[in-house]
Coordinates of C-alpha atoms and ligand atoms in Angstrom, one line a residue:
M20 CA 7.3 -1.1 -30.9
I21 CA 3.6 -1.2 -29.9
N22 CA 2.9 -1.5 -26.5
V23 CA -0.3 -2.9 -24.6
T24 CA -1.0 0.7 -24.3
K25 CA 0.5 4.2 -24.5
P26 CA -0.5 7.3 -22.3
F27 CA -2.5 10.0 -23.9
L28 CA -0.9 13.3 -23.9
P29 CA -2.5 16.7 -24.2
P30 CA -1.1 19.4 -27.0
L31 CA 2.3 20.7 -25.4
A32 CA 1.1 24.1 -25.4
E33 CA -2.0 23.6 -23.0
Y34 CA 0.4 22.0 -20.5
E35 CA 2.8 24.7 -21.1
A36 CA 0.2 27.2 -20.5
Y37 CA -0.4 25.7 -16.7
L38 CA 3.2 25.5 -16.1
A39 CA 3.5 29.1 -16.7
G40 CA 0.9 29.7 -14.0
I41 CA 3.1 27.4 -11.8
W42 CA 6.1 29.7 -12.5
D43 CA 4.4 32.8 -11.7
R44 CA 3.2 31.5 -8.3
V45 CA 6.4 29.3 -7.5
W46 CA 4.0 27.2 -5.5
L47 CA 4.8 23.5 -6.5
T48 CA 3.1 21.2 -4.3
N49 CA 1.3 21.1 -0.8
N50 CA -2.2 21.3 -1.7
G51 CA -1.6 24.0 -4.4
P52 CA -4.3 25.6 -6.3
L53 CA -4.2 23.3 -9.5
V54 CA -4.7 20.3 -6.9
N55 CA -7.5 22.1 -5.5
E56 CA -9.0 22.9 -9.1
L57 CA -8.3 19.2 -10.2
E58 CA -10.1 17.9 -7.2
I59 CA -13.3 20.0 -7.8
K60 CA -13.2 19.2 -11.6
L61 CA -12.9 15.3 -10.8
K62 CA -15.9 15.5 -8.2
E63 CA -18.1 17.5 -11.0
Y64 CA -16.8 15.0 -13.7
L65 CA -17.8 12.0 -11.5
G66 CA -20.6 13.7 -9.7
V67 CA -19.2 12.4 -6.3
D68 CA -19.2 14.4 -3.0
H69 CA -15.6 14.0 -1.6
L70 CA -12.3 13.3 -3.5
L71 CA -8.8 13.4 -2.3
F72 CA -6.0 13.7 -5.0
L73 CA -3.0 11.4 -4.0
T74 CA 0.5 10.5 -4.9
N75 CA -0.8 7.1 -6.4
G76 CA -3.4 4.5 -6.7
T77 CA -1.4 2.2 -4.0
I78 CA -1.1 4.8 -1.4
A79 CA -4.8 5.5 -2.0
L80 CA -5.5 1.9 -1.0
Q81 CA -3.1 1.9 2.1
I82 CA -4.8 5.3 3.3
A83 CA -8.1 3.5 2.8
I84 CA -7.2 0.6 4.9
K85 CA -5.5 2.7 7.4
V86 CA -8.4 5.2 8.2
F87 CA -10.4 2.2 9.1
G88 CA -7.9 1.1 11.2
L89 CA -8.3 -2.5 9.7
K90 CA -7.0 -5.5 11.4
G91 CA -7.2 -9.2 11.0
E92 CA -8.2 -10.5 7.7
I93 CA -9.6 -8.9 4.8
I94 CA -11.4 -10.8 2.1
T95 CA -10.2 -9.9 -1.4
T96 CA -9.8 -10.9 -4.9
P97 CA -7.0 -13.0 -6.4
F98 CA -7.3 -11.5 -9.9
S99 CA -6.2 -7.9 -9.9
F100 CA -3.0 -6.1 -10.2
V101 CA -0.4 -6.9 -7.6
A102 CA -1.0 -3.4 -5.5
T103 CA -4.5 -4.7 -4.4
T104 CA -3.0 -7.5 -2.2
S105 CA 0.5 -5.9 -1.4
S106 CA -1.2 -2.9 0.3
I107 CA -3.2 -5.1 2.7
V108 CA 0.0 -7.1 3.5
W109 CA 1.8 -3.5 4.1
E110 CA -1.0 -2.3 6.3
G111 CA -0.3 -5.5 8.3
C112 CA -3.5 -7.3 7.4
E113 CA -4.1 -10.8 6.1
P114 CA -5.6 -11.1 2.7
V115 CA -8.1 -14.0 2.4
F116 CA -8.7 -14.7 -1.3
V117 CA -12.1 -15.5 -2.7
D118 CA -12.2 -17.0 -6.2
I119 CA -13.7 -15.1 -9.1
D120 CA -16.6 -15.4 -11.2
R121 CA -15.6 -17.2 -14.6
N122 CA -17.7 -14.8 -16.4
T123 CA -17.0 -11.3 -15.0
L124 CA -13.4 -12.1 -13.5
N125 CA -14.6 -10.1 -10.5
I126 CA -14.9 -11.6 -6.7
D127 CA -17.6 -14.1 -6.7
P128 CA -20.2 -12.8 -4.0
T129 CA -21.6 -16.4 -3.7
L130 CA -18.2 -17.5 -2.4
I131 CA -17.6 -14.8 0.2
E132 CA -19.6 -15.8 3.3
A133 CA -17.9 -19.0 3.5
A134 CA -14.7 -17.2 4.1
I135 CA -15.9 -15.0 6.7
T136 CA -14.3 -15.5 10.3
E137 CA -14.4 -13.7 13.7
K138 CA -11.2 -12.0 12.4
T139 CA -12.6 -10.5 8.9
S140 CA -12.5 -6.6 9.2
A141 CA -13.4 -5.7 5.4
I142 CA -13.7 -6.4 1.8
L143 CA -11.5 -5.3 -0.8
A144 CA -12.7 -6.0 -4.3
T145 CA -11.4 -4.7 -7.6
H146 CA -13.7 -3.7 -10.3
V147 CA -11.2 -5.5 -12.7
F148 CA -10.9 -4.0 -16.2
G149 CA -13.3 -1.4 -15.1
N150 CA -16.3 -3.9 -14.9
P151 CA -18.3 -3.0 -11.8
C152 CA -18.6 -6.0 -9.4
D153 CA -21.9 -7.4 -8.2
I154 CA -22.0 -4.2 -5.7
E155 CA -25.4 -5.1 -4.4
A156 CA -24.5 -8.5 -3.2
I157 CA -21.1 -7.4 -1.8
E158 CA -23.0 -4.5 0.2
Q159 CA -25.8 -7.0 1.6
I160 CA -22.9 -9.3 2.9
A161 CA -21.1 -6.5 4.4
K162 CA -24.2 -5.2 6.3
K163 CA -25.1 -8.4 7.5
H164 CA -21.5 -9.3 8.7
N165 CA -20.4 -5.4 10.0
L166 CA -17.6 -5.3 7.2
K167 CA -16.3 -2.3 5.5
V168 CA -16.1 -2.3 1.9
I169 CA -13.2 -0.9 0.1
Y170 CA -13.3 -0.8 -4.0
D171 CA -10.0 -0.7 -6.0
G172 CA -11.5 1.3 -9.0
A173 CA -8.2 1.8 -10.4
H174 CA -9.5 0.5 -13.8
A175 CA -13.0 2.0 -13.5
F176 CA -12.4 5.9 -14.4
G177 CA -15.4 6.7 -16.6
T178 CA -17.5 3.4 -15.5
T179 CA -20.9 4.1 -14.0
Y180 CA -23.2 1.5 -12.3
K181 CA -27.1 1.9 -12.2
G182 CA -26.4 5.7 -13.6
R183 CA -24.0 6.8 -11.1
S184 CA -20.3 6.8 -11.0
V185 CA -18.8 3.4 -10.0
F186 CA -16.6 5.6 -7.4
E187 CA -19.9 6.4 -5.5
Y188 CA -20.2 2.8 -4.1
G189 CA -18.3 1.2 -1.1
D190 CA -17.3 3.0 2.1
I191 CA -14.1 4.2 0.0
C192 CA -13.4 3.4 -3.5
T193 CA -9.8 4.2 -4.8
A194 CA -8.7 5.3 -8.3
S195 CA -5.4 5.2 -9.7
F196 CA -4.2 7.8 -12.3
H197 CA -0.8 6.3 -13.4
A198 CA 0.1 7.1 -17.0
T199 CA -0.9 3.6 -18.0
K200 CA -4.4 4.0 -17.2
L201 CA -7.2 5.5 -19.3
Y202 CA -7.3 8.7 -17.4
H203 CA -4.1 9.8 -15.9
T204 CA -1.9 12.4 -14.1
I205 CA 1.4 10.9 -14.9
E206 CA 1.5 9.5 -11.5
G207 CA -1.7 10.0 -9.2
G208 CA -4.6 8.5 -7.4
A209 CA -7.4 9.2 -5.6
V210 CA -10.0 8.1 -2.7
V211 CA -13.5 8.7 -2.9
T212 CA -16.2 8.4 -0.2
K213 CA -19.6 9.6 0.9
D214 CA -18.6 10.3 4.4
P215 CA -17.2 13.8 4.9
A216 CA -15.6 12.7 8.3
L217 CA -13.6 10.1 6.6
L218 CA -12.4 12.4 4.0
K219 CA -11.5 15.0 6.7
E220 CA -9.4 12.0 8.4
M221 CA -7.8 10.7 5.2
S222 CA -6.7 14.8 4.5
F223 CA -4.9 14.4 7.6
L224 CA -3.5 11.1 6.7
R225 CA -2.3 12.5 3.4
N226 CA -0.4 15.2 5.3
F227 CA 1.8 13.5 7.6
G228 CA -1.2 13.7 10.1
H229 CA -1.1 17.5 10.4
N230 CA -4.1 19.1 11.5
G231 CA -2.3 22.5 11.8
P232 CA 1.0 23.6 11.0
E233 CA 2.5 22.7 14.4
T234 CA -0.3 20.2 15.4
F235 CA -1.0 16.3 14.4
A236 CA -4.3 14.8 14.6
T237 CA -2.9 11.4 14.0
L238 CA -0.2 9.1 12.4
G239 CA 0.0 10.0 8.9
I240 CA 2.4 9.4 5.8
N241 CA 3.3 11.6 2.6
G242 CA 0.3 11.0 0.1
K243 CA 0.4 14.6 -1.4
N244 CA 0.5 15.2 -5.2
S245 CA 2.1 18.1 -7.0
E246 CA 1.0 21.1 -9.2
F247 CA 2.7 19.5 -12.2
H248 CA 0.7 16.2 -11.8
A249 CA -2.5 18.0 -11.3
A250 CA -1.8 20.2 -14.3
M251 CA -1.7 17.0 -16.5
G252 CA -4.8 15.8 -15.0
L253 CA -6.6 19.2 -16.1
C254 CA -5.3 19.0 -19.4
N255 CA -6.4 15.4 -19.5
L256 CA -9.6 15.6 -18.4
K257 CA -10.8 17.8 -20.9
Y258 CA -10.2 15.1 -23.7
I259 CA -12.0 12.2 -21.4
K260 CA -15.0 12.1 -23.9
E261 CA -12.9 11.4 -26.9
I262 CA -10.6 9.1 -24.9
L263 CA -13.7 6.9 -23.7
E264 CA -15.5 7.0 -27.2
K265 CA -11.9 5.7 -28.9
R266 CA -11.9 3.0 -26.4
K267 CA -15.1 2.0 -27.2
L268 CA -14.3 2.0 -30.7
I269 CA -11.4 -0.2 -30.3
W270 CA -13.4 -2.5 -28.2
D271 CA -16.0 -2.9 -31.0
T272 CA -13.5 -3.4 -33.8
Y273 CA -11.3 -6.2 -32.0
T274 CA -14.7 -7.6 -30.9
S275 CA -16.0 -7.9 -34.9
R276 CA -12.6 -9.0 -36.1
L277 CA -12.1 -11.7 -33.6
S278 CA -16.0 -13.0 -33.7
H279 CA -15.5 -16.0 -35.5
A280 CA -12.7 -17.3 -33.3
R281 CA -13.5 -19.2 -30.3
L282 CA -12.6 -16.8 -27.8
C283 CA -13.8 -15.2 -24.5
S284 CA -14.0 -11.8 -23.4
I285 CA -15.4 -10.6 -20.1
Q286 CA -19.3 -10.2 -19.5
I287 CA -19.9 -6.8 -18.7
N288 CA -22.3 -6.1 -15.6
K289 CA -25.8 -5.5 -17.3
D290 CA -26.2 -2.5 -14.8
A291 CA -22.8 -0.8 -15.9
G292 CA -22.1 2.2 -18.1
F293 CA -18.7 0.4 -19.3
N294 CA -15.3 2.3 -19.9
Y295 CA -13.9 -0.2 -22.5
S296 CA -10.5 0.7 -21.0
Y297 CA -8.7 -2.4 -21.8
Y298 CA -9.4 -5.4 -24.4
P299 CA -9.0 -8.7 -22.5
V300 CA -9.2 -12.1 -24.4
I301 CA -9.3 -15.2 -22.7
F302 CA -7.8 -18.0 -24.8
N303 CA -8.4 -21.6 -25.0
S304 CA -5.1 -22.7 -23.2
E305 CA -1.9 -21.2 -21.9
E306 CA 0.1 -22.6 -24.8
Q307 CA -2.4 -20.5 -27.0
V308 CA -1.0 -17.2 -25.0
F309 CA 2.6 -18.0 -25.5
K310 CA 2.0 -18.6 -29.3
V311 CA 0.1 -15.2 -29.5
I312 CA 2.8 -13.4 -27.4
K313 CA 5.6 -14.9 -29.7
E314 CA 3.8 -13.9 -32.8
L315 CA 3.0 -10.3 -31.8
E316 CA 6.8 -9.8 -30.6
G317 CA 7.7 -11.1 -34.0
H318 CA 5.9 -7.9 -35.4
K319 CA 7.2 -5.6 -32.4
M320 CA 4.0 -5.7 -30.6
S321 CA 3.4 -6.5 -27.2
A322 CA 0.2 -7.8 -25.3
R323 CA 0.5 -8.2 -21.5
R324 CA -0.3 -10.9 -19.3
Y325 CA -2.9 -9.0 -17.2
F326 CA -3.2 -10.3 -14.7
Y327 CA -0.6 -13.0 -13.9
P328 CA 0.3 -14.8 -11.8
C329 CA -2.8 -15.2 -9.7
L330 CA -2.4 -13.2 -6.7
S331 CA -2.9 -16.0 -4.3
T332 CA 0.1 -17.6 -5.3
L333 CA 2.5 -14.7 -4.2
N334 CA 5.2 -15.8 -2.1
Y335 CA 4.3 -13.6 0.8
V336 CA 0.5 -14.6 1.2
K337 CA -1.1 -17.8 2.9
P338 CA -1.8 -20.0 0.0
H339 CA -5.7 -20.3 -0.7
P340 CA -6.9 -22.4 -3.7
T341 CA -8.6 -20.3 -6.2
P342 CA -8.7 -22.5 -9.1
V343 CA -10.8 -20.1 -11.2
S344 CA -8.6 -17.4 -11.0
T345 CA -5.4 -19.6 -11.6
D346 CA -7.0 -20.9 -14.5
I347 CA -8.1 -17.5 -16.1
A348 CA -4.6 -15.9 -15.0
A349 CA -2.7 -18.6 -17.3
R350 CA -5.0 -17.8 -20.3
I351 CA -5.8 -14.3 -20.4
L352 CA -4.1 -11.5 -22.3
C353 CA -4.7 -7.8 -22.9
L354 CA -4.3 -6.7 -26.4
P355 CA -3.1 -3.3 -27.2
S356 CA -5.4 -0.4 -26.6
Y357 CA -4.4 3.3 -26.6
H358 CA -6.2 6.7 -27.9
D359 CA -4.4 7.2 -31.2
M360 CA -4.5 3.7 -32.3
Q361 CA -5.3 3.3 -36.0
V362 CA -7.7 0.9 -37.2
E363 CA -5.4 -1.0 -39.4
V364 CA -3.1 -1.7 -36.7
I365 CA -6.2 -3.3 -34.5
D366 CA -6.8 -5.2 -38.0
M367 CA -3.3 -6.4 -38.2
I368 CA -3.1 -7.5 -34.3
A369 CA -6.5 -9.2 -34.9
R370 CA -4.8 -11.3 -37.9
I371 CA -1.8 -12.1 -36.0
V372 CA -3.8 -13.3 -33.1
L373 CA -6.0 -15.6 -35.6
R374 CA -3.2 -17.1 -37.2
A375 CA -1.5 -18.0 -34.0
I376 CA -4.2 -19.6 -32.5
N377 CA -5.1 -21.4 -35.6
N378 CA -1.7 -22.9 -36.2
Ligands
PLP17 C1 -2.4 0.2 -11.4 C2 -3.3 -0.3 -10.4 C3 -3.0 -0.1 -8.9 C4 -1.9 0.9 -8.8 O1 -1.9 2.1 -9.0 P1 -0.6 3.1 -8.6 O2 -1.2 4.3 -9.0 O3 0.2 2.6 -9.9 O4 -0.1 3.0 -7.5 C5 -3.8 -0.6 -7.9 N1 -4.8 -1.7 -8.3 C6 -4.9 -1.7 -9.8 C7 -6.0 -2.9 -9.9 C8 -4.2 -1.2 -10.8 O5 -4.5 -1.6 -11.8

């Protein structure tokens, strides 16, 4: 079976070497040395000042919303993974969906101002498929209306914007290091900020609100991650250059094989150094999508409907018309892309896709 993605695994011996250290120290979690080392290495790699390693990307979003004490309405994108919306609702805020740009699939900044009310407290936008949002336009609107900006950077590891890591932008940018992501720590996530006071506050939130062994600065939750997860992160970070190069090769190969079919992918932000982490294809109709899925399944392969359904149709949100997102969500598929993918497999998938849409 070929799935839409397959986690990268480092050589077992390299992971075992870290395990030996964990066994020596008998220090398994609670801000251990490997967690610290990973945070330092991630900051170095991304070129950011402040980063906290967390349990997962969803807790990262929740902590980002919590640390600002956001209330009321949060403007967000309907085209993302469900966690972008569920975190807003879980934190007692109301998501207000602003439709996406048809080419980049990111939130359309020209539609944001019309959605702002006196209850709006923030903008939470996803750099979808690792493609940076129109960061400048969003920043301008946020400044003008005094709104916080949180970016969901779950897909954006390795992406740059204007020569700097995309995690540098926004008041907080979150990451997910889930096993399905380009760079992973099995389960894991992070918050990145330029503000040291904010980082400190989030470090309390991560650890039950503790600011000392017997004192609590604030209401907190358990967002800590373990030495075992940090060890996987340290192993995988050594291979990140190869991982990114391979994703680009896969992207370019699919693009050349599918070039004569009249299909769309996404328009990459011109200011981006892109990570190519997914291979999204926008088909001409939902019917084509079903045909492609069926053909691939017949060959024991699976593509995923990233992202379906459109989040503005969830049963726990106020309905908002987002026609572009609804349309794209019905017609998009991500084709398989993973580190040890063979060119012959890409060729075969491309042939299956072409056959399915020409029938
Ligand atoms: C994966 C993902 C998340 C959630 O991350 P977890 O680490 O799985 O909790 C959030 N947002 C987006 C856009 C994602 O793709």
